[in-house]
């Protein structure tokens, strides 16, 4: 009989509080997707090329898991609190009928365990389905291919998900039971009293509101214009003034709302004033909860935007060459003529790259004059349009300015042609500037400004105009060399300037058909396997040993891909978690407040108000209540996102800002849709409460 009652009560609670049951299932999904990160195909792949970095990330997961438990505890606590509050009369009746408190607590704990098991039975399969989708999507995006996917199931993730979720459920119920133990049975039958709040004067409310708004604007200004220095005082000031401003803003918002109501009082009709006063009372009594929810939504939007930018920004790596073979022309030709290798290669071309025979550096017979670039950089520095950090970078570039390498135009154009890009058109008296470090900070952006200002360089006493675009496509597969600055010149000029005019390496781009069939990463690994077999055969005493070495695109992309997965996955995960908790807090706080003031709706009904009119009033209250949180959160997140992308997080050169902005806008649309869906569920629950009051009256 006892366990039958447990199952019946648990089922009733799930049906009556579907919103919060869904929140618990979502928390389970979030736990599993975090803990199963190591089972993703891309993480298995990265462990073969970036094992140290992957191990460090895996060591960090327990800390993130503990932080998640801390936040999920509040989500579960508020959900359980709402359930207990909705069952006060039922619990009071159990005590009135003679049930001991110890048995009542056992009943509640068993119901919690049963609901936890049901949530896990729903959440874990859903989490497994979602993680498989994530694994397939990431495998497709990074080029591992669908054929390389394997089904993953993590028993450890399941175990820790179950343990963590049940732990926070039981802990929340234990804390709530402590409060129940202090109540007498008669107290359970009393309607909740509206909590008294200190009503601030109009002057004090206005002062708090103005101070909060001023602090927020000051934090926005610091974040957008001073945060790039990353000075500890600036960072702390942004956080302190932002948090303090949010709390003060909501502290004074109730009084400002009252002034608005008084101004509107003469023209109001129906339940408009009642609706506004209800919202004002919620703001006055729950301003701290509103401030916390707004900050959580700010963190959610910032984390999700950061994750999207890292995922689609860093993943947009400029793939130019798949493999670079090093050896003599005869050795490389022998390798490429093999059947297995030949079927996988779409393009192969020599890369002519050499150090310059500069008489000032290597005792050569050529002179490269960089004074034109120095003057252009100095003029840029003195223009006063750059920040102090950018000015310092320009000064550093001037102090370390040198050009050591030269690249043949034909080989660079061969590479551009294989990528499907437009070839360089270099006329007589022209050259192009190349760098392989343009993606680091503002380095590439500064050089782009210099080149757009008609910069020039001197070679053997003759002035050469530099093309207005900065070249930065990787000339080798694994960035085997770092070219700080290099010149791309016509082939005849290359032969004059190069200290070693022979081909530096042979670049290979794999067949598009092979890449489409098995994925880019798998195709490169297969090609590496063929080359490794060739190298092993060369170690044996044969008549024609190849002696060819190679570098592959995997070596250069490994760490970049690791940061993409780690940063985007974890930040989006935290963003979803913050969003879920913030909305749960807002929804629960409103519904609890509505239940505490239900006698007001009973009075309205006695005065002749229709149920439909009261439902319209409740719906308007919910929209206003959520809007007060969302507006502040969206404005603050816009300033935070701008600060991130102009300070310590910048998209690499060559990454389409429009593409990232479009993806971020899509994320915002999804966020808005989820908010509308969530608000709709809260509205239906509030409407049901009103209709139940009407049914009880009849």
XYZ file of C-alpha atoms in Angstrom:
698
model
C 0.000 0.000 0.000
C 2.804 2.403 0.903
C 4.684 1.919 -2.383
C 1.454 2.122 -4.359
C 0.825 5.509 -2.770
C 4.396 6.545 -3.594
C 3.920 5.719 -7.285
C 0.517 7.433 -7.402
C 1.771 10.628 -5.777
C 4.878 10.730 -7.964
C 2.784 10.319 -11.116
C 0.424 13.083 -9.978
C 3.351 15.409 -9.293
C 4.844 14.783 -12.729
C 1.506 15.451 -14.411
C 0.804 18.589 -12.408
C 4.336 20.017 -12.702
C 5.414 18.969 -16.158
C 7.498 22.113 -16.639
C 9.810 21.331 -13.769
C 9.877 17.634 -14.525
C 11.088 18.653 -17.985
C 13.729 20.854 -16.359
C 14.983 17.873 -14.370
C 15.167 15.729 -17.508
C 17.099 18.520 -19.232
C 19.535 18.626 -16.299
C 20.134 14.887 -16.719
C 20.814 15.372 -20.428
C 23.245 18.189 -19.613
C 25.112 16.018 -17.103
C 25.529 13.111 -19.499
C 26.578 15.237 -22.477
C 29.297 16.789 -20.328
C 30.575 13.569 -18.812
C 30.554 11.704 -22.138
C 32.701 14.327 -23.878
C 35.606 11.905 -24.025
C 33.507 9.465 -26.081
C 33.002 11.832 -29.015
C 34.585 10.715 -32.278
C 36.493 13.969 -32.532
C 37.963 13.489 -29.038
C 39.105 9.964 -29.926
C 40.736 11.438 -32.999
C 42.349 14.290 -31.070
C 43.746 11.899 -28.471
C 45.967 10.436 -31.190
C 47.540 13.787 -32.101
C 46.998 15.985 -29.019
C 46.970 13.440 -26.218
C 48.417 15.805 -23.585
C 45.858 18.535 -24.246
C 42.985 16.022 -24.273
C 44.162 14.542 -20.971
C 44.235 18.010 -19.409
C 40.687 18.648 -20.618
C 39.497 15.330 -19.226
C 41.145 16.210 -15.900
C 39.190 19.479 -15.918
C 35.808 17.783 -16.385
C 35.362 16.772 -12.703
C 35.668 20.446 -11.714
C 33.085 21.478 -14.311
C 30.893 18.600 -13.118
C 31.114 19.822 -9.515
C 30.221 23.376 -10.584
C 27.287 21.985 -12.559
C 26.083 20.078 -9.503
C 26.151 23.299 -7.503
C 23.977 25.134 -10.041
C 21.647 22.211 -10.697
C 21.041 21.961 -6.952
C 19.273 25.328 -7.049
C 17.226 24.257 -10.073
C 16.110 21.077 -8.304
C 15.554 22.899 -5.018
C 13.166 25.433 -6.563
C 11.334 22.704 -8.467
C 10.904 20.601 -5.308
C 9.905 23.666 -3.306
C 7.125 24.448 -5.739
C 5.902 20.853 -5.573
C 5.892 20.841 -1.755
C 4.113 24.207 -1.688
C 1.408 22.919 -4.043
C 0.828 19.905 -1.735
C 0.553 21.717 1.601
C -3.040 20.689 2.254
C -2.304 17.096 1.294
C 0.682 16.906 3.656
C -1.309 18.570 6.414
C -4.096 16.001 5.973
C -1.573 13.152 6.339
C -0.479 14.603 9.675
C -4.060 15.233 10.802
C -4.899 11.587 10.097
C -2.119 10.475 12.398
C 0.811 9.860 10.063
C 4.096 10.295 11.880
C 6.498 12.883 10.561
C 9.151 10.195 10.141
C 6.822 8.233 7.843
C 5.843 11.423 6.018
C 9.498 12.203 5.348
C 10.044 8.620 4.186
C 7.081 9.030 1.830
C 8.546 12.223 0.372
C 12.015 10.707 -0.023
C 10.609 7.599 -1.718
C 8.569 9.792 -4.076
C 11.724 11.743 -4.859
C 13.674 8.562 -5.592
C 10.852 7.227 -7.758
C 10.622 10.496 -9.712
C 14.405 10.464 -10.070
C 14.313 6.967 -11.547
C 11.559 7.945 -13.994
C 13.503 11.092 -14.951
C 16.643 9.022 -15.504
C 14.775 6.458 -17.605
C 13.594 9.284 -19.861
C 16.644 11.541 -19.681
C 19.439 9.015 -20.254
C 18.108 7.605 -23.572
C 17.417 11.165 -24.712
C 20.955 12.170 -23.672
C 22.409 9.193 -25.544
C 20.469 10.168 -28.671
C 21.603 13.800 -28.403
C 25.268 12.933 -27.822
C 25.191 10.648 -30.854
C 23.788 13.541 -32.879
C 26.493 15.855 -31.544
C 29.167 13.289 -32.343
C 27.874 12.858 -35.902
C 27.615 16.630 -36.406
C 31.119 17.372 -35.126
C 32.550 14.484 -37.135
C 30.941 15.935 -40.236
C 31.996 19.519 -39.508
C 35.664 18.783 -38.774
C 36.003 16.307 -41.618
C 36.117 12.921 -39.898
C 33.260 11.667 -42.027
C 30.137 9.737 -41.148
C 31.815 6.416 -42.010
C 34.308 7.024 -39.242
C 31.567 7.341 -36.648
C 31.142 4.657 -34.018
C 28.385 4.238 -31.477
C 29.505 5.397 -28.043
C 28.168 4.541 -24.623
C 29.887 5.655 -21.431
C 28.995 3.587 -18.341
C 31.024 5.988 -16.220
C 29.023 8.965 -17.482
C 25.769 7.121 -16.747
C 26.929 6.238 -13.230
C 28.051 9.763 -12.333
C 24.921 11.274 -13.890
C 22.718 9.042 -11.765
C 24.728 9.652 -8.594
C 24.883 13.421 -9.024
C 21.238 13.836 -9.949
C 19.897 11.624 -7.135
C 22.247 13.372 -4.684
C 20.940 16.877 -5.457
C 17.348 15.577 -5.442
C 17.690 14.032 -1.988
C 19.650 16.984 -0.598
C 16.988 19.416 -1.807
C 14.214 17.327 -0.302
C 16.144 16.998 2.973
C 16.452 20.786 3.302
C 12.753 21.237 2.549
C 11.811 18.544 5.064
C 13.652 20.462 7.766
C 11.216 23.328 7.178
C 8.243 20.960 7.207
C 9.331 19.510 10.545
C 8.946 22.920 12.202
C 5.316 23.352 11.117
C 2.197 22.359 12.983
C -0.503 20.478 11.001
C -2.857 23.469 11.105
C -0.282 25.656 9.331
C -0.510 23.486 6.227
C -4.161 24.456 5.733
C -3.525 28.199 5.857
C -3.173 30.165 2.672
C 0.278 31.510 2.133
C 0.722 35.000 3.456
C 2.204 37.611 1.212
C 5.681 38.380 2.393
C 6.110 41.846 3.756
C 8.489 44.001 1.845
C 10.090 47.262 2.767
C 8.388 49.840 0.557
C 11.004 52.392 -0.357
C 10.128 56.030 -0.833
C 9.866 57.453 -4.312
C 13.097 59.379 -3.866
C 14.975 56.320 -2.611
C 13.656 54.134 -5.418
C 14.586 56.740 -7.998
C 18.048 57.055 -6.477
C 18.589 53.261 -6.526
C 17.340 53.011 -10.102
C 19.526 55.903 -11.298
C 22.582 54.559 -9.446
C 22.036 51.065 -10.863
C 21.639 52.415 -14.381
C 24.755 54.560 -13.965
C 26.806 51.634 -12.652
C 25.672 49.448 -15.539
C 26.544 52.091 -18.134
C 29.944 52.535 -16.502
C 30.507 48.748 -16.605
C 29.456 48.696 -20.274
C 31.910 51.489 -21.068
C 34.772 49.774 -19.252
C 34.033 46.497 -20.999
C 33.776 47.931 -24.494
C 36.658 50.421 -24.380
C 39.052 49.399 -21.590
C 38.793 45.627 -21.193
C 41.242 44.961 -24.037
C 44.092 45.802 -21.663
C 43.007 42.879 -19.407
C 44.270 44.832 -16.412
C 43.104 43.255 -13.173
C 41.528 46.476 -11.883
C 39.534 46.922 -15.096
C 38.306 43.321 -15.068
C 37.287 43.518 -11.410
C 35.595 46.878 -11.968
C 33.519 45.464 -14.835
C 32.293 42.597 -12.651
C 31.735 44.667 -9.496
C 29.922 47.574 -11.157
C 27.954 45.240 -13.435
C 26.663 43.054 -10.597
C 26.075 45.973 -8.206
C 24.332 47.974 -10.930
C 22.001 45.068 -11.746
C 20.950 44.642 -8.112
C 20.429 48.387 -7.600
C 18.467 48.650 -10.837
C 15.973 46.015 -9.722
C 15.952 47.414 -6.189
C 14.641 50.718 -7.507
C 12.553 49.275 -10.328
C 9.526 48.655 -8.099
C 9.297 52.317 -7.114
C 9.732 53.451 -10.725
C 7.001 51.020 -11.699
C 4.738 52.638 -9.097
C 5.339 56.087 -10.607
C 4.397 54.713 -14.015
C 1.206 53.197 -12.593
C 0.172 56.493 -10.994
C 0.709 58.308 -14.273
C -1.400 55.704 -16.073
C -4.128 55.493 -13.420
C -6.520 57.983 -14.985
C -6.722 56.201 -18.332
C -6.689 52.572 -17.130
C -9.656 50.251 -17.554
C -10.584 46.759 -16.447
C -7.858 44.917 -14.558
C -4.953 46.969 -15.931
C -4.090 48.609 -12.621
C -4.490 45.301 -10.774
C -2.128 43.660 -13.282
C 0.471 46.407 -12.917
C 0.249 46.401 -9.111
C 0.741 42.615 -9.027
C 3.890 42.945 -11.126
C 5.100 45.833 -8.967
C 4.634 43.751 -5.824
C 6.561 40.855 -7.357
C 9.398 43.207 -8.271
C 9.475 44.749 -4.796
C 9.479 41.422 -2.957
C 11.690 39.469 -5.393
C 14.107 42.058 -6.747
C 17.086 39.935 -5.670
C 15.753 36.893 -7.529
C 15.135 39.023 -10.614
C 18.685 40.378 -10.466
C 20.181 36.895 -10.085
C 18.052 35.555 -12.944
C 19.070 38.455 -15.166
C 22.757 37.812 -14.435
C 22.310 34.101 -15.140
C 20.655 34.870 -18.481
C 23.502 37.278 -19.250
C 26.010 34.502 -18.572
C 23.940 32.096 -20.676
C 23.840 34.387 -23.706
C 27.535 35.281 -23.380
C 28.586 31.618 -23.056
C 26.446 30.476 -25.978
C 27.676 33.310 -28.225
C 31.280 32.609 -27.275
C 30.822 28.899 -27.956
C 29.281 29.579 -31.353
C 32.073 31.970 -32.356
C 34.786 29.551 -31.229
C 33.115 26.644 -32.993
C 32.489 28.361 -36.323
C 35.440 30.750 -36.131
C 38.285 28.415 -35.274
C 36.804 25.562 -37.272
C 37.072 27.761 -40.366
C 40.735 26.867 -40.672
C 42.151 27.854 -44.053
C 42.936 24.460 -45.555
C 45.338 24.990 -48.406
C 47.520 21.866 -48.535
C 46.849 18.357 -47.222
C 50.416 16.999 -47.251
C 53.892 18.299 -48.008
C 56.537 15.830 -49.234
C 60.220 16.558 -48.665
C 62.890 14.951 -50.824
C 64.525 15.190 -54.207
C 62.355 15.531 -57.309
C 63.065 11.948 -58.337
C 62.224 10.570 -54.895
C 58.925 12.456 -54.671
C 57.926 11.504 -58.231
C 58.543 7.830 -57.433
C 56.196 8.026 -54.425
C 53.438 9.837 -56.331
C 53.523 7.298 -59.170
C 52.478 4.437 -56.885
C 48.944 3.196 -57.615
C 47.553 3.600 -54.096
C 48.945 7.120 -53.757
C 48.017 8.174 -57.265
C 44.329 7.335 -56.749
C 44.109 9.596 -53.708
C 45.908 12.652 -55.114
C 43.993 15.339 -56.965
C 46.699 18.006 -57.283
C 50.431 18.030 -56.668
C 52.684 20.989 -57.272
C 56.136 22.159 -56.186
C 56.437 24.945 -53.616
C 59.346 27.253 -54.392
C 60.328 28.876 -51.130
C 63.735 30.095 -50.080
C 65.641 32.561 -47.945
C 66.716 35.771 -49.655
C 70.339 36.322 -50.633
C 70.373 39.572 -48.662
C 73.866 41.019 -48.379
C 73.078 42.480 -44.943
C 72.056 39.138 -43.416
C 73.670 36.280 -45.351
C 76.435 37.856 -47.293
C 74.552 37.648 -50.581
C 74.482 40.077 -53.455
C 70.917 41.391 -53.133
C 69.599 44.336 -51.157
C 66.054 44.505 -49.747
C 65.115 47.977 -48.504
C 62.225 47.943 -45.963
C 62.261 51.676 -45.221
C 59.003 52.133 -47.155
C 57.240 49.701 -44.825
C 58.825 51.319 -41.772
C 57.588 54.759 -42.836
C 54.084 53.428 -43.510
C 53.968 51.775 -40.071
C 55.228 54.943 -38.376
C 52.537 56.997 -40.112
C 49.931 54.471 -39.004
C 51.174 54.658 -35.418
C 51.049 58.458 -35.351
C 47.553 58.604 -36.874
C 46.002 58.320 -33.396
C 43.148 56.064 -34.522
C 44.422 52.948 -32.771
C 44.198 51.828 -29.167
C 47.233 51.883 -26.907
C 47.654 48.108 -27.282
C 47.559 48.373 -31.079
C 50.032 51.266 -30.986
C 52.386 49.140 -28.863
C 52.049 46.302 -31.363
C 52.886 48.623 -34.268
C 55.973 49.813 -32.413
C 56.996 46.217 -31.781
C 56.536 45.392 -35.477
C 58.754 48.323 -36.468
C 61.498 47.226 -34.069
C 61.465 43.638 -35.348
C 60.726 44.324 -39.011
C 62.629 42.034 -41.375
C 61.902 40.023 -44.514
C 63.894 36.831 -44.870
C 61.974 34.662 -47.321
C 60.795 34.808 -50.894
C 58.101 32.710 -52.619
C 57.675 32.105 -56.344
C 54.439 33.455 -57.795
C 53.769 30.341 -59.906
C 53.897 27.932 -56.963
C 51.666 30.164 -54.825
C 49.189 30.459 -57.688
C 49.225 26.670 -58.129
C 48.145 26.411 -54.507
C 45.420 29.042 -54.909
C 44.159 27.270 -58.031
C 43.888 23.947 -56.179
C 41.865 25.737 -53.474
C 39.528 27.254 -56.043
C 40.682 30.801 -55.294
C 41.547 33.632 -57.626
C 45.221 33.704 -58.615
C 47.578 36.561 -57.802
C 48.185 39.009 -60.635
C 51.614 40.531 -60.069
C 52.794 42.951 -62.747
C 56.289 44.293 -63.345
C 57.379 46.505 -60.480
C 55.031 44.771 -58.041
C 55.262 42.199 -55.245
C 52.936 40.724 -52.634
C 53.459 40.512 -48.889
C 52.955 37.159 -47.171
C 52.753 36.114 -43.513
C 51.826 32.849 -41.816
C 51.005 34.506 -38.466
C 48.174 36.785 -39.622
C 45.632 34.967 -37.504
C 47.342 35.951 -34.251
C 45.791 39.030 -32.635
C 45.825 42.301 -34.579
C 49.011 41.526 -36.489
C 47.266 40.713 -39.751
C 44.794 43.585 -39.442
C 47.586 46.126 -39.007
C 49.450 44.850 -42.061
C 46.242 44.960 -44.078
C 45.885 48.656 -43.197
C 49.500 49.272 -44.218
C 49.026 47.578 -47.594
C 45.838 49.498 -48.304
C 47.882 52.677 -47.946
C 50.003 52.013 -51.078
C 53.076 50.634 -49.323
C 56.241 49.809 -51.252
C 59.547 48.014 -50.817
C 62.967 48.433 -52.435
C 64.858 45.611 -54.167
C 68.322 46.340 -55.538
C 67.599 50.058 -55.544
C 64.293 49.775 -57.397
C 60.915 50.483 -55.781
C 58.299 47.731 -55.924
C 54.660 48.430 -55.168
C 53.031 45.939 -52.782
C 49.619 44.548 -53.665
C 46.829 45.847 -51.406
C 45.874 42.374 -50.107
C 47.794 40.418 -47.482
C 48.520 36.807 -48.477
C 48.264 34.266 -45.664
C 47.261 30.848 -47.035
C 49.580 28.219 -45.598
C 52.313 27.333 -48.073
C 53.034 24.010 -46.351
C 50.717 21.461 -44.751
C 51.836 21.576 -41.124
C 53.245 25.080 -40.937
C 56.630 23.377 -40.788
C 58.168 26.817 -40.991
C 56.883 30.105 -39.599
C 57.168 32.916 -42.097
C 57.008 36.171 -40.170
C 57.085 38.131 -43.412
C 57.899 37.004 -46.944
C 57.682 38.365 -50.470
C 55.779 36.723 -53.307
C 57.475 37.727 -56.558
C 57.427 36.629 -60.231
C 59.466 33.518 -61.016
C 62.356 35.326 -62.729
C 62.716 37.641 -59.729
C 62.510 34.591 -57.406
C 65.488 32.974 -59.129
C 67.478 36.144 -58.603
C 66.619 36.558 -54.914
C 66.520 32.924 -53.716
C 69.588 31.517 -52.007
C 68.288 27.991 -52.821
C 66.074 28.245 -55.930
C 65.201 24.515 -55.966
C 61.734 23.420 -54.856
C 61.343 23.417 -51.082
C 58.713 20.644 -51.022
C 55.966 19.041 -53.073
C 52.476 19.946 -51.909
C 49.549 17.554 -52.275
C 45.822 18.121 -52.193
C 43.707 14.990 -51.868
C 40.904 14.004 -54.221
C 37.547 15.627 -53.473
C 35.831 12.302 -54.152
C 37.916 10.515 -51.533
C 37.315 13.309 -49.025
C 33.565 13.187 -49.600
C 33.518 9.396 -49.204
C 35.467 8.996 -45.957
C 35.961 12.543 -44.621
C 39.016 14.789 -44.748
C 40.693 13.531 -41.574
C 40.199 9.887 -42.467
C 41.494 10.493 -45.992
C 44.653 12.168 -44.688
C 45.206 9.336 -42.219
C 44.844 6.793 -45.026
C 47.355 8.736 -47.112
C 49.739 8.857 -44.169
C 49.413 5.082 -43.879
C 50.466 4.663 -47.519
C 53.427 6.999 -47.045
C 54.447 5.225 -43.833
C 54.533 1.945 -45.750
C 56.737 3.631 -48.297
C 59.098 4.892 -45.584
C 59.289 1.451 -43.969
C 60.174 -0.135 -47.278
C 62.850 2.513 -47.753
C 64.537 1.440 -44.532
C 65.111 -2.016 -45.999
C 68.079 -2.498 -48.354
C 66.552 -1.957 -51.794
C 67.898 -0.704 -55.060
C 65.718 2.444 -55.119
C 65.072 3.719 -51.536
C 62.763 6.727 -51.545
C 63.941 8.617 -48.468
C 60.823 10.863 -48.597
C 59.520 12.571 -45.455
C 56.188 14.326 -45.084
C 54.140 16.739 -42.973
C 50.344 16.636 -42.938
C 47.466 18.991 -42.337
C 46.562 17.026 -39.211
C 49.607 18.259 -37.341
C 48.622 21.883 -37.829
C 44.916 21.488 -37.200
C 45.147 19.281 -34.113
C 45.548 21.930 -31.437
C 43.239 24.351 -33.246
C 40.568 21.659 -33.393
C 41.103 20.827 -29.733
C 40.446 24.427 -28.685
C 37.390 24.503 -30.943
C 35.837 21.426 -29.348
C 36.829 22.235 -25.770
C 35.844 25.901 -25.799
C 32.616 25.626 -27.806
C 31.357 22.425 -26.168
C 31.939 23.505 -22.573
C 30.749 27.095 -22.955
C 27.561 26.144 -24.792
C 26.934 23.495 -22.128
C 27.308 26.060 -19.336
C 25.171 28.545 -21.258
C 22.291 26.077 -21.573
C 22.617 25.220 -17.877
C 22.515 28.895 -16.840
C 19.511 29.498 -19.104
C 17.637 26.567 -17.635
C 18.271 27.621 -14.023
C 17.412 31.285 -14.664
C 14.074 30.456 -16.264
C 13.228 27.941 -13.563
C 13.881 30.549 -10.873
C 11.719 33.149 -12.628
C 8.876 30.734 -13.337
C 8.815 29.190 -9.871
C 9.013 32.559 -8.126
C 6.062 33.871 -10.103
C 3.893 30.776 -9.596
C 4.628 30.682 -5.874
C 3.731 34.374 -5.619
C 0.504 33.776 -7.522
C -0.435 30.937 -5.192
C 0.293 33.093 -2.129
C -2.080 35.788 -3.424
C -4.824 33.532 -4.762
C -7.328 35.042 -2.291
C -7.131 38.225 -4.376
C -8.409 36.366 -7.412
C -11.158 34.870 -5.274
C -12.143 38.408 -4.268
C -12.094 39.524 -7.901
C -14.381 36.627 -8.750
C -16.771 37.658 -5.981
C -16.775 41.207 -7.379
C -17.895 39.865 -10.745
C -14.639 39.456 -12.677
C -14.821 36.734 -15.309
C -12.317 33.888 -15.339
C -11.206 34.862 -18.852
C -10.445 38.428 -17.679
C -8.379 37.134 -14.771
C -6.492 34.784 -17.112
C -5.746 37.719 -19.432
C -4.434 39.659 -16.424
C -2.228 36.723 -15.378
C -0.840 36.355 -18.911
C 0.055 40.047 -19.011
C 1.719 39.763 -15.616
C 3.867 36.878 -16.818
C 4.908 38.706 -19.983
C 5.835 41.816 -18.014
C 7.578 39.802 -15.318
C 9.762 37.892 -17.799
C 10.351 41.009 -19.907
C 11.785 42.893 -16.938
C 14.453 40.192 -16.675
C 15.016 39.591 -20.373
C 15.457 43.221 -21.429
C 18.233 43.860 -18.919
C 19.883 40.519 -19.706
C 19.832 41.096 -23.479
C 21.236 44.637 -23.229
C 23.961 43.513 -20.814
C 24.804 40.470 -22.949
C 25.105 42.660 -26.059
C 27.694 44.796 -24.249
C 29.428 41.666 -22.901
C 29.590 39.987 -26.316
C 30.929 43.157 -27.931
C 33.569 43.398 -25.206
C 34.624 39.777 -25.704
C 35.036 40.051 -29.459
C 36.911 43.350 -29.321
C 39.167 42.466 -26.377
C 40.475 39.011 -25.550
C 38.512 36.969 -28.121
C 38.965 37.879 -31.753
C 38.046 35.962 -34.848
C 40.976 34.920 -37.045
C 41.749 36.846 -40.202
C 39.910 35.288 -43.113
C 36.969 34.103 -41.049
C 33.698 35.524 -42.301
C 32.300 37.838 -39.643
C 28.976 37.754 -41.476
C 28.860 33.956 -41.207
C 29.566 33.978 -37.477
C 27.052 36.805 -36.974
C 24.447 34.834 -38.944
C 25.019 31.729 -36.813
C 24.873 33.867 -33.655
C 21.624 35.429 -34.901
C 20.237 31.940 -35.497
C 21.205 31.060 -31.928
C 19.385 34.186 -30.721
C 16.279 33.171 -32.679
C 16.397 29.714 -31.082
C 16.862 31.368 -27.685
C 13.828 33.588 -28.297
C 11.777 30.593 -29.422
C 12.698 28.636 -26.289
C 11.814 31.639 -24.125
C 8.423 31.969 -25.800
C 7.843 28.238 -25.320
C 8.867 28.427 -21.660
C 6.686 31.484 -21.005
C 3.789 29.707 -22.699
C 4.115 26.744 -20.329
C 4.178 29.053 -17.288
C 1.102 30.847 -18.622
C -0.805 27.579 -18.999
C 0.108 26.560 -15.452
C -1.016 29.953 -14.113
C -4.286 29.771 -16.096
C -4.954 26.354 -14.639
C -4.564 27.755 -11.124
C -7.149 30.470 -11.871
C -9.616 28.013 -13.393
C -9.215 25.673 -10.428
C -10.189 28.560 -8.125
C -13.316 29.122 -10.194
C -14.154 25.420 -10.103
C -13.707 25.356 -6.306
C -16.074 28.330 -6.020
C -18.751 26.568 -8.035
